[in-house]
Tab-separated table of C-alpha atoms in Angstrom:
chain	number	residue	atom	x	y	z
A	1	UNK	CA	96.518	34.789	-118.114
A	2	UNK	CA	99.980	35.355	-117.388
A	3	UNK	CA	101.766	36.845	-114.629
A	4	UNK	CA	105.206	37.672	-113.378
A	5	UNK	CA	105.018	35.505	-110.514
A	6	UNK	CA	101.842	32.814	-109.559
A	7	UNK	CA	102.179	32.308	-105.425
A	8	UNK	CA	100.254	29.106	-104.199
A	9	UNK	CA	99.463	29.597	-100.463
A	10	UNK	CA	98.129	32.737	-98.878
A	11	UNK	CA	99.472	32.208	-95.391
A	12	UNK	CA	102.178	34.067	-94.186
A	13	UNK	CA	104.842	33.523	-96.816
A	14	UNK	CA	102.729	33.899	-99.966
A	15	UNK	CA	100.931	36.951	-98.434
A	16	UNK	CA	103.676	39.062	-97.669
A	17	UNK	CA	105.395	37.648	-101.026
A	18	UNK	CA	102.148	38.952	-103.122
A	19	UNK	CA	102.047	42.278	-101.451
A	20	UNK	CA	106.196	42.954	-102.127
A	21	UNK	CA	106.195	42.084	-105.804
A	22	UNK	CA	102.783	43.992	-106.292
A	23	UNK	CA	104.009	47.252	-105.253
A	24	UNK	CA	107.119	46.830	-107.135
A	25	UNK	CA	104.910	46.654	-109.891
A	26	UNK	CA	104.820	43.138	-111.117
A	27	UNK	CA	101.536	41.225	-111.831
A	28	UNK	CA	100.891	38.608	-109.493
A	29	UNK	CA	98.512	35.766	-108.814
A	30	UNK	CA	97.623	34.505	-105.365
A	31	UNK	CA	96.245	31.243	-105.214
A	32	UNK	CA	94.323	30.316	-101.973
A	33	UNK	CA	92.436	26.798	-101.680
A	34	UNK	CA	90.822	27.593	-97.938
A	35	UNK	CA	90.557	30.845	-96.310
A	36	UNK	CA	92.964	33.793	-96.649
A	37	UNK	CA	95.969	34.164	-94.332
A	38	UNK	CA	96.537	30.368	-93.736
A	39	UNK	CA	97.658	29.136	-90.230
A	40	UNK	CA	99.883	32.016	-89.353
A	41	UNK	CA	97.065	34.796	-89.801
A	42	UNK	CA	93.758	32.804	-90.363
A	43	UNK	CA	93.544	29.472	-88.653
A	44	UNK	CA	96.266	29.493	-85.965
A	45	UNK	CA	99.200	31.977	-84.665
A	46	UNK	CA	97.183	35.322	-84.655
A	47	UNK	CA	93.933	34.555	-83.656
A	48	UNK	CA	95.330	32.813	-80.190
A	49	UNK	CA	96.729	35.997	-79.995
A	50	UNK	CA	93.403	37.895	-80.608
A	51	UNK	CA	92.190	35.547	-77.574
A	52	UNK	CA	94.886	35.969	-75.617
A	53	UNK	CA	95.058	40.032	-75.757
A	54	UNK	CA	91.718	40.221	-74.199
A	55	UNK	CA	92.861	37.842	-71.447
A	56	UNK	CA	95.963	39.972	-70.978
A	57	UNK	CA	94.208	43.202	-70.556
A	58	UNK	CA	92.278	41.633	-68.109
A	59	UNK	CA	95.210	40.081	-65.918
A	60	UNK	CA	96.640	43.805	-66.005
A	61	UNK	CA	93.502	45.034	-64.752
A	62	UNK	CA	93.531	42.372	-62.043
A	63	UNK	CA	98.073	43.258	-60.855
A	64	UNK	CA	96.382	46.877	-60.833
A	65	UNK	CA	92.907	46.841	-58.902
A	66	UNK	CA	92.532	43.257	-57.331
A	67	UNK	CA	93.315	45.063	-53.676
A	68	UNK	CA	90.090	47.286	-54.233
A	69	UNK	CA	87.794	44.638	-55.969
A	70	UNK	CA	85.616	41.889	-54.577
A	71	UNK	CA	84.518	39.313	-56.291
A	72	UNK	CA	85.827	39.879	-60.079
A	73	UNK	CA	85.635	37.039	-62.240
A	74	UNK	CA	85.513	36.810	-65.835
A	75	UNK	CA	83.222	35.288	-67.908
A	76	UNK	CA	85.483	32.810	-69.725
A	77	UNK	CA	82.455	31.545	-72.281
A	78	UNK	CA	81.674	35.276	-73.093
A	79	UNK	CA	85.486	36.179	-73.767
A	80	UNK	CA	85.817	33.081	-76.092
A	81	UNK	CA	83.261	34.298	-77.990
A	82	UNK	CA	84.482	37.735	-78.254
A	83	UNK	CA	87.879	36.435	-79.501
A	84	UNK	CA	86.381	34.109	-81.672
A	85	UNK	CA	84.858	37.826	-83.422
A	86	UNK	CA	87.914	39.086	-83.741
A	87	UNK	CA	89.349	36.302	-85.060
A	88	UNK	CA	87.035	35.739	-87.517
A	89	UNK	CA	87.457	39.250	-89.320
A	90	UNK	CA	91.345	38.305	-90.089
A	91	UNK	CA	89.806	36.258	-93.068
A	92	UNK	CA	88.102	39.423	-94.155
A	93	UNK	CA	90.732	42.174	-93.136
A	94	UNK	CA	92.952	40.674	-95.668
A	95	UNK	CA	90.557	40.371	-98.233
A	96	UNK	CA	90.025	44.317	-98.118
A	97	UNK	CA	93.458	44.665	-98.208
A	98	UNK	CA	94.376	42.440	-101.100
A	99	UNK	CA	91.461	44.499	-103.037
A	100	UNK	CA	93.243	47.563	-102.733
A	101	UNK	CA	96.027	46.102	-104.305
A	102	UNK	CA	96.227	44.778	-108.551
A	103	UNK	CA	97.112	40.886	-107.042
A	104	UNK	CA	94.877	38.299	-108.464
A	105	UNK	CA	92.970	37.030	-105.516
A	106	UNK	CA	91.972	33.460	-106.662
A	107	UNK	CA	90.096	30.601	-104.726
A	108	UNK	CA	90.757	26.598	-106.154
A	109	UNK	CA	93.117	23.636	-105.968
A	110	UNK	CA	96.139	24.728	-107.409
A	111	UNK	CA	98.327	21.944	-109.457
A	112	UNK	CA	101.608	21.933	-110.935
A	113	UNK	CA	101.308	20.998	-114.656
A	114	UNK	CA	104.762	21.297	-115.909
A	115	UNK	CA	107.065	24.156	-116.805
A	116	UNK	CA	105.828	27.444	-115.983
A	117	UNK	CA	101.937	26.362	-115.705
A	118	UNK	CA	99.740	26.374	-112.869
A	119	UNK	CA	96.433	24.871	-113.355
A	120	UNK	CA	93.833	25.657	-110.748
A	121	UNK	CA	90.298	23.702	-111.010
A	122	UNK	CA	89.711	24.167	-115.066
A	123	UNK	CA	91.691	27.648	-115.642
A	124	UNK	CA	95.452	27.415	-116.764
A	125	UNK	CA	97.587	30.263	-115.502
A	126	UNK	CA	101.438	30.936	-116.661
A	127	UNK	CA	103.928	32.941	-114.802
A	128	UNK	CA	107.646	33.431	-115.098
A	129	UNK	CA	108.118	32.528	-111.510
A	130	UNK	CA	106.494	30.191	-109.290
A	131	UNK	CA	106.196	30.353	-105.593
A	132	UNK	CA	105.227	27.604	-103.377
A	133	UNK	CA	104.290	29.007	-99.898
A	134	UNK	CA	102.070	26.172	-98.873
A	135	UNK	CA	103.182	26.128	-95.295
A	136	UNK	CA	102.595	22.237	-93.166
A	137	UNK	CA	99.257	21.033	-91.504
A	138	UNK	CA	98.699	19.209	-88.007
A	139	UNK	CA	99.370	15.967	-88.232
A	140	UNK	CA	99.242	12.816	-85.055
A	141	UNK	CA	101.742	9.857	-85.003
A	142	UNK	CA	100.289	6.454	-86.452
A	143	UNK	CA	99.563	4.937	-83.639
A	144	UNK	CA	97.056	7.406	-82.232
A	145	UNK	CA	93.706	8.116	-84.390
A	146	UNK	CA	93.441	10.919	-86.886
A	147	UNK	CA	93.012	14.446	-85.717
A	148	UNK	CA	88.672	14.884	-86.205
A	149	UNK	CA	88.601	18.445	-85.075
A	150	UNK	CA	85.314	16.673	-82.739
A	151	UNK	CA	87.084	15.255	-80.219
A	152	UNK	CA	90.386	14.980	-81.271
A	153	UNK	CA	91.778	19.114	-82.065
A	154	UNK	CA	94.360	20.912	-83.792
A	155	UNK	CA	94.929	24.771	-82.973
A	156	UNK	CA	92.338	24.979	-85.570
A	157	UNK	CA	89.628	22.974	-83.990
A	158	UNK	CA	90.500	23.841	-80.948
A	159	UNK	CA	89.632	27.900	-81.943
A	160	UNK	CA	86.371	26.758	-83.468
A	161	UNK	CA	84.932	25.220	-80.593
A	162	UNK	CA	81.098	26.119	-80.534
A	163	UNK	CA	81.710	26.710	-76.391
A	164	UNK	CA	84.693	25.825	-74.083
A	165	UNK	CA	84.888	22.604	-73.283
A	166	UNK	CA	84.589	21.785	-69.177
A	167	UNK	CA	87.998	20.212	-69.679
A	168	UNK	CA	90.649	19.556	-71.731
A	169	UNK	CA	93.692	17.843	-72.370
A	170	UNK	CA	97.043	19.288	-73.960
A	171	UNK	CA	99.433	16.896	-75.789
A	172	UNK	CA	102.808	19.179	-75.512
A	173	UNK	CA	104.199	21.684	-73.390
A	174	UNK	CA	105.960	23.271	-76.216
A	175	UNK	CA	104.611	26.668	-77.453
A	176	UNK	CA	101.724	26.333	-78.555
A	177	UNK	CA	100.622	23.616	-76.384
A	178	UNK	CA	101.464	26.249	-73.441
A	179	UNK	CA	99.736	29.039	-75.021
A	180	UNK	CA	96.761	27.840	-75.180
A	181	UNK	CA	97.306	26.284	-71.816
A	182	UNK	CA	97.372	29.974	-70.754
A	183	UNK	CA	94.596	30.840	-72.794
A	184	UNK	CA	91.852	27.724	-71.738
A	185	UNK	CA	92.909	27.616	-67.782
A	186	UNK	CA	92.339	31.559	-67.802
A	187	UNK	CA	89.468	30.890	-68.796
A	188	UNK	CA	88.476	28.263	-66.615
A	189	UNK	CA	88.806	25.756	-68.548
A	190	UNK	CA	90.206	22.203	-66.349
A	191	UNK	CA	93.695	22.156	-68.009
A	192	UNK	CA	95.827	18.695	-68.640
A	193	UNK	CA	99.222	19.153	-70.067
A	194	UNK	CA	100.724	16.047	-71.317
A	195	UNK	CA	104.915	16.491	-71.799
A	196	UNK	CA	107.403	13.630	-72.358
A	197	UNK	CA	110.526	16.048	-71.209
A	198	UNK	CA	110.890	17.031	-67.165
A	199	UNK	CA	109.661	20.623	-67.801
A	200	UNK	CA	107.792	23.172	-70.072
A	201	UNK	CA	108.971	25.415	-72.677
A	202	UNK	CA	112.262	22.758	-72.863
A	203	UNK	CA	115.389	25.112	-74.038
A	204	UNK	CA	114.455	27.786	-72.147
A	205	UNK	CA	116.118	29.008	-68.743
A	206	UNK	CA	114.450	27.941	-65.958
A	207	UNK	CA	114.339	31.461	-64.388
A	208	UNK	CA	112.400	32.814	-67.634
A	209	UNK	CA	110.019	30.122	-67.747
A	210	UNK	CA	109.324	30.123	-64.295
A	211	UNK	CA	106.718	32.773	-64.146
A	212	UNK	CA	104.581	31.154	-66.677
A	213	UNK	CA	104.472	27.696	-65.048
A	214	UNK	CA	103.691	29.942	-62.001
A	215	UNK	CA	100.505	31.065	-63.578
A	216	UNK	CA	99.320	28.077	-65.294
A	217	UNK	CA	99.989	26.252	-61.395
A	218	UNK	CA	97.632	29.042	-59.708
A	219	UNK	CA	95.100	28.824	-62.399
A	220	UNK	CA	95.089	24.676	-61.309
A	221	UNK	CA	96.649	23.212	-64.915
A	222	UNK	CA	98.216	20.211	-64.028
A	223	UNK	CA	101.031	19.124	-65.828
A	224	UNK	CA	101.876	15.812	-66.310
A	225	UNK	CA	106.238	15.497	-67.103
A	226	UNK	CA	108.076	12.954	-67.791
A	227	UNK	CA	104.859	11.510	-69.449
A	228	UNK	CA	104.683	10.222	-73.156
A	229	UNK	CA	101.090	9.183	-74.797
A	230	UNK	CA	101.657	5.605	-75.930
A	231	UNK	CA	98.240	5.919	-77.917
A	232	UNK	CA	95.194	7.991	-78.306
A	233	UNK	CA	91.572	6.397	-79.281
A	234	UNK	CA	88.333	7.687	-80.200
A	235	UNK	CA	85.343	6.371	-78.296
A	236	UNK	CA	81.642	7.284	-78.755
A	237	UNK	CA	81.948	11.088	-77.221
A	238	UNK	CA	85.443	10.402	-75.326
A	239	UNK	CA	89.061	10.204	-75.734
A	240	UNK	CA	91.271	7.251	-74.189
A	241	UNK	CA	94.222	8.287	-73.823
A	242	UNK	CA	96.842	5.155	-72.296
A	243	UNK	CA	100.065	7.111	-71.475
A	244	UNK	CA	103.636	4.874	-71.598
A	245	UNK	CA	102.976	3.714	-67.979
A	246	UNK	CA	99.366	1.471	-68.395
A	247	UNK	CA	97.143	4.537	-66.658
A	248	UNK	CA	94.165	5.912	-69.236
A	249	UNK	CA	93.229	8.807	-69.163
A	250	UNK	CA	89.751	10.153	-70.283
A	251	UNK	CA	88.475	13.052	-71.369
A	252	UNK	CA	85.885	14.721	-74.130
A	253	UNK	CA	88.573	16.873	-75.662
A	254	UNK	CA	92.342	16.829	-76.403
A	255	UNK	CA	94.404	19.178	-78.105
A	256	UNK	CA	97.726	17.490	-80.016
A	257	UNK	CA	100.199	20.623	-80.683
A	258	UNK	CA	104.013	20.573	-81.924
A	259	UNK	CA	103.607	17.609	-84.759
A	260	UNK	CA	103.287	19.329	-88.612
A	261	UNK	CA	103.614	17.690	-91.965
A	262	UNK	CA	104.424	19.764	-94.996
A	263	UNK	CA	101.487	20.392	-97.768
A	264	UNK	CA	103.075	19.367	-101.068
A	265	UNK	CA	101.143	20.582	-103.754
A	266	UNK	CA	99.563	18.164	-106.615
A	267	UNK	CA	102.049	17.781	-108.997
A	268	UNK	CA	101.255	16.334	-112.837
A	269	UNK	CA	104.592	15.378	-114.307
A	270	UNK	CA	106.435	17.836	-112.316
A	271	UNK	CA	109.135	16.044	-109.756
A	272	UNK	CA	110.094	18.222	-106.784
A	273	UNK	CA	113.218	17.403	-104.328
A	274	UNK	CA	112.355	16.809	-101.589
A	275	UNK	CA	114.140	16.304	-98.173
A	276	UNK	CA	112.796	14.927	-94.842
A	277	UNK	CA	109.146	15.675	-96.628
A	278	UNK	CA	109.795	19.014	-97.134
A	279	UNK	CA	110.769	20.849	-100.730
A	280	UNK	CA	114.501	20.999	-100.512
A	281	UNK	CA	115.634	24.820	-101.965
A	282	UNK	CA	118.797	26.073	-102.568
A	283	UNK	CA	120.600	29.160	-101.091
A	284	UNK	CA	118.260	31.341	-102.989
A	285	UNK	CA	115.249	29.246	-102.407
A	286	UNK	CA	114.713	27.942	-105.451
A	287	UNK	CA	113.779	24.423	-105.682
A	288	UNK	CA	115.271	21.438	-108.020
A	289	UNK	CA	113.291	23.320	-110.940
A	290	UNK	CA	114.500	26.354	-112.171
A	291	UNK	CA	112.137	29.020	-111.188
A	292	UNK	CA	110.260	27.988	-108.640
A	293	UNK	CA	110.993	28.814	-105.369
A	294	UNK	CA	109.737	27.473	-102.056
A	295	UNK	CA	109.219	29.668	-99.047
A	296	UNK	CA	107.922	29.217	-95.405
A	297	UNK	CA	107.337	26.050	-93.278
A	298	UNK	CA	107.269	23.864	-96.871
A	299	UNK	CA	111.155	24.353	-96.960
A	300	UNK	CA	111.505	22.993	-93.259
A	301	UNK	CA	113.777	25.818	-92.899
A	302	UNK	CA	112.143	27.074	-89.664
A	303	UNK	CA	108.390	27.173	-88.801
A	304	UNK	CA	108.086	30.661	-87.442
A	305	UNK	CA	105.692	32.962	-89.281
A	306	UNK	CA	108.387	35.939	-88.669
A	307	UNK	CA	111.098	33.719	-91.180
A	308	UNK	CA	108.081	32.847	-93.568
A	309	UNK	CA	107.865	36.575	-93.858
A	310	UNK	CA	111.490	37.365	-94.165
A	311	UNK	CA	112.182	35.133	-96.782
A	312	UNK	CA	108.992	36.132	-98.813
A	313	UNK	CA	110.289	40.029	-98.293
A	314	UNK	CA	114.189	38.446	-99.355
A	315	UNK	CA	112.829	36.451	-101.982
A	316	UNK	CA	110.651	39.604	-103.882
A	317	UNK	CA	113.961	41.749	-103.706
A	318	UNK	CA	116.068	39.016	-104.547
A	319	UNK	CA	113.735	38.424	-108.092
A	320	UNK	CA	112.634	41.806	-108.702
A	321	UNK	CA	115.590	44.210	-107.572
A	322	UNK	CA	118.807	41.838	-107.096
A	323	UNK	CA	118.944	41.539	-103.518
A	324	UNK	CA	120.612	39.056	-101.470
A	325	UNK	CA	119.458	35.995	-99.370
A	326	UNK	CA	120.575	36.080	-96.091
A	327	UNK	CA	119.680	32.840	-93.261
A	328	UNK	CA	121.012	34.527	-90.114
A	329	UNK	CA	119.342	33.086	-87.181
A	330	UNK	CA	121.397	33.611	-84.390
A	331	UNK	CA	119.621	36.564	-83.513
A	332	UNK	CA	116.692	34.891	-83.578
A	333	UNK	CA	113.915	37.288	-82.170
A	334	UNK	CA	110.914	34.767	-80.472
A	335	UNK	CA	108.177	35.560	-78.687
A	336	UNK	CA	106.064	32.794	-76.435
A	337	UNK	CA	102.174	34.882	-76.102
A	338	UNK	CA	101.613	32.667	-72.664
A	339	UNK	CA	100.412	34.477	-69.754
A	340	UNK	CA	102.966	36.131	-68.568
A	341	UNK	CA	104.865	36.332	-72.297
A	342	UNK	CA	108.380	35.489	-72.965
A	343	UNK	CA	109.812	37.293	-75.749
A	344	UNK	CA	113.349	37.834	-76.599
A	345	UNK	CA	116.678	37.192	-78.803
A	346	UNK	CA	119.908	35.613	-79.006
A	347	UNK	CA	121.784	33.670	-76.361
A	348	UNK	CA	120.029	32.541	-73.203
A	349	UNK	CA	122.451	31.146	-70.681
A	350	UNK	CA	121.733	27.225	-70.547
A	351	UNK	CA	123.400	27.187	-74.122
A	352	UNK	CA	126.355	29.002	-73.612
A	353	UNK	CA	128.684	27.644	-70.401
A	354	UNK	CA	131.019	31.734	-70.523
A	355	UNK	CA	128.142	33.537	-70.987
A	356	UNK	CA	126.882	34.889	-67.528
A	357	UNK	CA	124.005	37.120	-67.528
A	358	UNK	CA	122.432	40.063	-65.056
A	359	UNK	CA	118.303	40.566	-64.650
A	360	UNK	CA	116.291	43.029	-62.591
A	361	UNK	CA	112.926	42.305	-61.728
A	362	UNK	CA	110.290	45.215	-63.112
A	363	UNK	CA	109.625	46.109	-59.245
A	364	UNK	CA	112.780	47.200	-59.041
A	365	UNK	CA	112.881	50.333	-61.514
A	366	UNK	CA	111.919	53.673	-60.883
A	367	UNK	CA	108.482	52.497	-62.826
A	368	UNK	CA	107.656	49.556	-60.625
A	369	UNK	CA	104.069	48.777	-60.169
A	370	UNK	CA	104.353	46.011	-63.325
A	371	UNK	CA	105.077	42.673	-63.167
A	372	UNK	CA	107.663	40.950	-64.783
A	373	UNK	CA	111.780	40.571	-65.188
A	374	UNK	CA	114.376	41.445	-67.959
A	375	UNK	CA	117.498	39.037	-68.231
A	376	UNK	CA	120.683	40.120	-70.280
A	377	UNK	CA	123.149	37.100	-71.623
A	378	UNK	CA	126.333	38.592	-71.525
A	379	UNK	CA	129.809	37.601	-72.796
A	380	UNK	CA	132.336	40.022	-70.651
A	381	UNK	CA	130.745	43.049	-71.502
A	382	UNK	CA	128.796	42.668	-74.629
A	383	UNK	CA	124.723	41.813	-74.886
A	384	UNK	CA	124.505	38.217	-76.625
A	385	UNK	CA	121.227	38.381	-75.320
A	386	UNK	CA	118.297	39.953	-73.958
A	387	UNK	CA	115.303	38.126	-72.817
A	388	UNK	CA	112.034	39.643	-70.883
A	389	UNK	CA	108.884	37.904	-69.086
A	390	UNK	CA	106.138	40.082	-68.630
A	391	UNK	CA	102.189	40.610	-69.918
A	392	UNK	CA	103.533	41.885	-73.045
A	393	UNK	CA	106.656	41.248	-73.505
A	394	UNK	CA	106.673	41.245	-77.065
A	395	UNK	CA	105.930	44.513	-77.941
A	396	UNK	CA	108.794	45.589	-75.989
A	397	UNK	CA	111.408	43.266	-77.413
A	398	UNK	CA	110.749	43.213	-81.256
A	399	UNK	CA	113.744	45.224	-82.362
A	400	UNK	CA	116.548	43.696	-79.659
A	401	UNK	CA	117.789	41.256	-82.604
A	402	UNK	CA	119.283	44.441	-84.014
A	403	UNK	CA	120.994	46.066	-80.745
A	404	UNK	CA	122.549	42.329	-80.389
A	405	UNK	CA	123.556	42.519	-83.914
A	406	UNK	CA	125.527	44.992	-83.108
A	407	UNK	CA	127.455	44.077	-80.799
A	408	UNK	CA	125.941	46.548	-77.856
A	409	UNK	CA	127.744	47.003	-74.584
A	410	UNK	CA	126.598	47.666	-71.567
A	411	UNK	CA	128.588	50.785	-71.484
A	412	UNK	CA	125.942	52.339	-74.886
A	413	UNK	CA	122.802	51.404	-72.678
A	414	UNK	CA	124.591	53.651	-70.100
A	415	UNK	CA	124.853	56.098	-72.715
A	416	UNK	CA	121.329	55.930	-74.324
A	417	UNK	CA	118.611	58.294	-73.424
A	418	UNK	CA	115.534	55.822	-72.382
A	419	UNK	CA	112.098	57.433	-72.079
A	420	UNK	CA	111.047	58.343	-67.998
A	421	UNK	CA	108.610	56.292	-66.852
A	422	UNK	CA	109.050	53.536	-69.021
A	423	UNK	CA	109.630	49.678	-68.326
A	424	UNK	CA	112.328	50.320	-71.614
A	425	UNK	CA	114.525	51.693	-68.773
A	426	UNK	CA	115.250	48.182	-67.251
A	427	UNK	CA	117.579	48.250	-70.019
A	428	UNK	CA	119.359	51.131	-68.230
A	429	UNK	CA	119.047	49.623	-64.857
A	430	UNK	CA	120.534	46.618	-65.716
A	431	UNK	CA	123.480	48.206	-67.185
A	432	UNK	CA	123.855	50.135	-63.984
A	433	UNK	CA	123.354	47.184	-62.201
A	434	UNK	CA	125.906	45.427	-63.385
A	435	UNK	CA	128.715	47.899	-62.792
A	436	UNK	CA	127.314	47.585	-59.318
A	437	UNK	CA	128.397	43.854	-59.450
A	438	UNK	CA	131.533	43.862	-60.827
A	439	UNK	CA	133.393	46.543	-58.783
């Protein structure tokens, strides 16, 4: 068979990559060796989510009604399982949606053969492009034993556990290490957080990140700083774990977050660059062989599922409809699903010595009742940056990349109309807080 384009990797990257090029009416194959929607939908980033969202709407219910309830407490075992549901129809969501579709849907070990073949198991495909979107795996360092998915868990492990574990252990306090932080100690779940730097969520500003170390503190997660794992051994049903000052700790479970390799796919006779273990790509994103292209985490551009996606969409107009390439991360929307979330974009004022920002707390708009704070990075007068804690922060902060891209002031928030009662206004208030300051 032969197709316009073959994509190996059905995680984020390919995904989105398949679905462009199909409806601009090219024939493509999708080759998938696990389950559909890789780590990004399937195995990682979306179902924590799925958990998390339950846990959220609960925490809402508690700022709201814990004054006129006694004796509320969650089931954590019961909401596991419930999120462990949802999480398991992703796999099938996007089957149904790839059937709708004319993209080749097929399951094997995809290998590079030379030219423009792909040979998967014993069928040979040919395409005139080939994509690699085969995104990175979790990975340990070499002197701690191999991640088992047992004892020893990745995010993927971690969201197949048959029942929470009494305790656990978290190697990281980087994103995902937090996250789930949020999610297990919610749950009640005994929380260790293991972190070589002096606080959480490192590059943040201390005044955003505060509220989530808040939480994780009042649901008892201690966090260990300053604190490096020297090695990590598998015993019987336990987990040594000697940190870089002599003292072992033990537990039955521990979670290693924030170290990924790249997946390289088997290659007969064909010789990919690469650089630091990743494919290296050029501008366009093609690769040291002329047409095929590398998207996603395997081009160590950036692992965020939101870039994967970007440059799958880029990529698809760039071959099919001569578009352009564009890497502009400055802007960089990001959003941290921890309990509360931090979600926001551009500048945040540790990395920028001119900038100086202004922030109103939630309580203070007309709207009040919600917890939660908005922070604005400004230089003189213009938004470099707008950052917001709160239960769902994200869903209020997705599109601020663009007003930043543009160079808003101040002065247009003043002159926006912002829906009444809506924690969107903080936008407004800040504004009009800020010519409060400066007069």
């Amino acid at each position: 068979m032969r197709y316009d384009a073959i994509i190996i990797g059905s995680g984020a990257a390919g995904y989105y990559f398949a679905i462009a090029s199909e409806r601009m009416g090219k024939r493509v194959a999708l080759i998938e060796r696990d389950v559909v929607g890789g780590t990004a939908f399937a195995t990682g980033c979306l179902p924590v989510k799925r958990h998390l969202e339950n846990l959220k709407v609960y925490k809402r219910f508690l700022n709201s009604f814990e004054k006129y309830t006694s004796n509320f407490e969650i089931d954590g075992e019961k909401l596991f399982k419930s999120g462990k549901q949802k999480a398991n129809l992703i796999d099938e969501e996007l089957k149904k949606r790839l059937d709708n579709t004319r993209i080749d849907m097929i399951f094997g070990e995809a290998e590079l053969v030379g030219g423009n073949k792909v040979k998967v198991d014993d069928t040979l495909l040919e395409g005139e492009r080939i994509i690699l979107a085969t995104g990175t795996k979790a990975s340990t360092l070499s002197s701690w034993s191999e991640i088992d998915e047992s004892a020893i868990l990745s995010h993927a492990g971690a969201l197949k556990l048959a029942k929470l574990p009494e305790e656990i252990v978290i190697l990281g306090a980087n994103v995902e290490g937090i996250e789930f932080a949020s999610m297990f100690s919610t749950m009640g779940v005994k929380v260790k957080v293991i972190e070589q730097e002096d606080h959480i969520l490192k590059g943040n500003d201390r005044d955003l990140v505060n509220p989530i170390e808040n939480e994780l503190l009042k649901n008892d997660v201690e966090l260990l700083l300053n604190t490096r794992a020297k090695s990590i051994e598998r015993k019987a049903d336990r987990v040594l774990i000697t940190l870089d000052s002599g003292k072992i700790i033990e537990t039955n479970k521990i979670l290693i977050t924030g170290i990924r390799t790249p997946n390289i796919p088997k290659c007969n006779g064909v010789d990919l660059d690469l650089e630091n273990g990743f494919i290296k790509t050029d501008k366009n994103l093609e690769t040291s062989i002329k047409n095929i292209f590398a998207i996603g985490d395997i081009n160590g551009r950036h692992g965020m599922a939101h870039i994967a996606i970007q440059q799958a969409i880029m990529l698809s107009d760039y071959l099919w409809n001569s578009g352009k390439i564009k890497f502009e991360y400055e802007t960089l929307p990001c959003a941290m699903f921890t309990i509360p979330e931090l979600a926001g974009a551009g500048w945040q004022e540790n990395q920028h010595e001119n900038s100086h920002s202004v922030s109103i707390d939630f309580n203070e708009t007309i709207r009040s009742g919600v917890k939660g704070k908005l922070k604005l990075v400004l230089d003189g007068s213009i938004v470099k940056g707008a950052w917001m804690s709160g239960l769902f922060a994200s869903d209020y902060m997705g599109q601020v990349s663009l007003w930043i891209d543009e160079g808003l002031s101040l002065d247009k928030f003043k002159e926006k109309l912002w829906i009444h009662p809506t924690i969107g206004e903080s936008f407004l208030e800040c504004a009009i807080k800020r010519e409060g300051v400066s007069r």
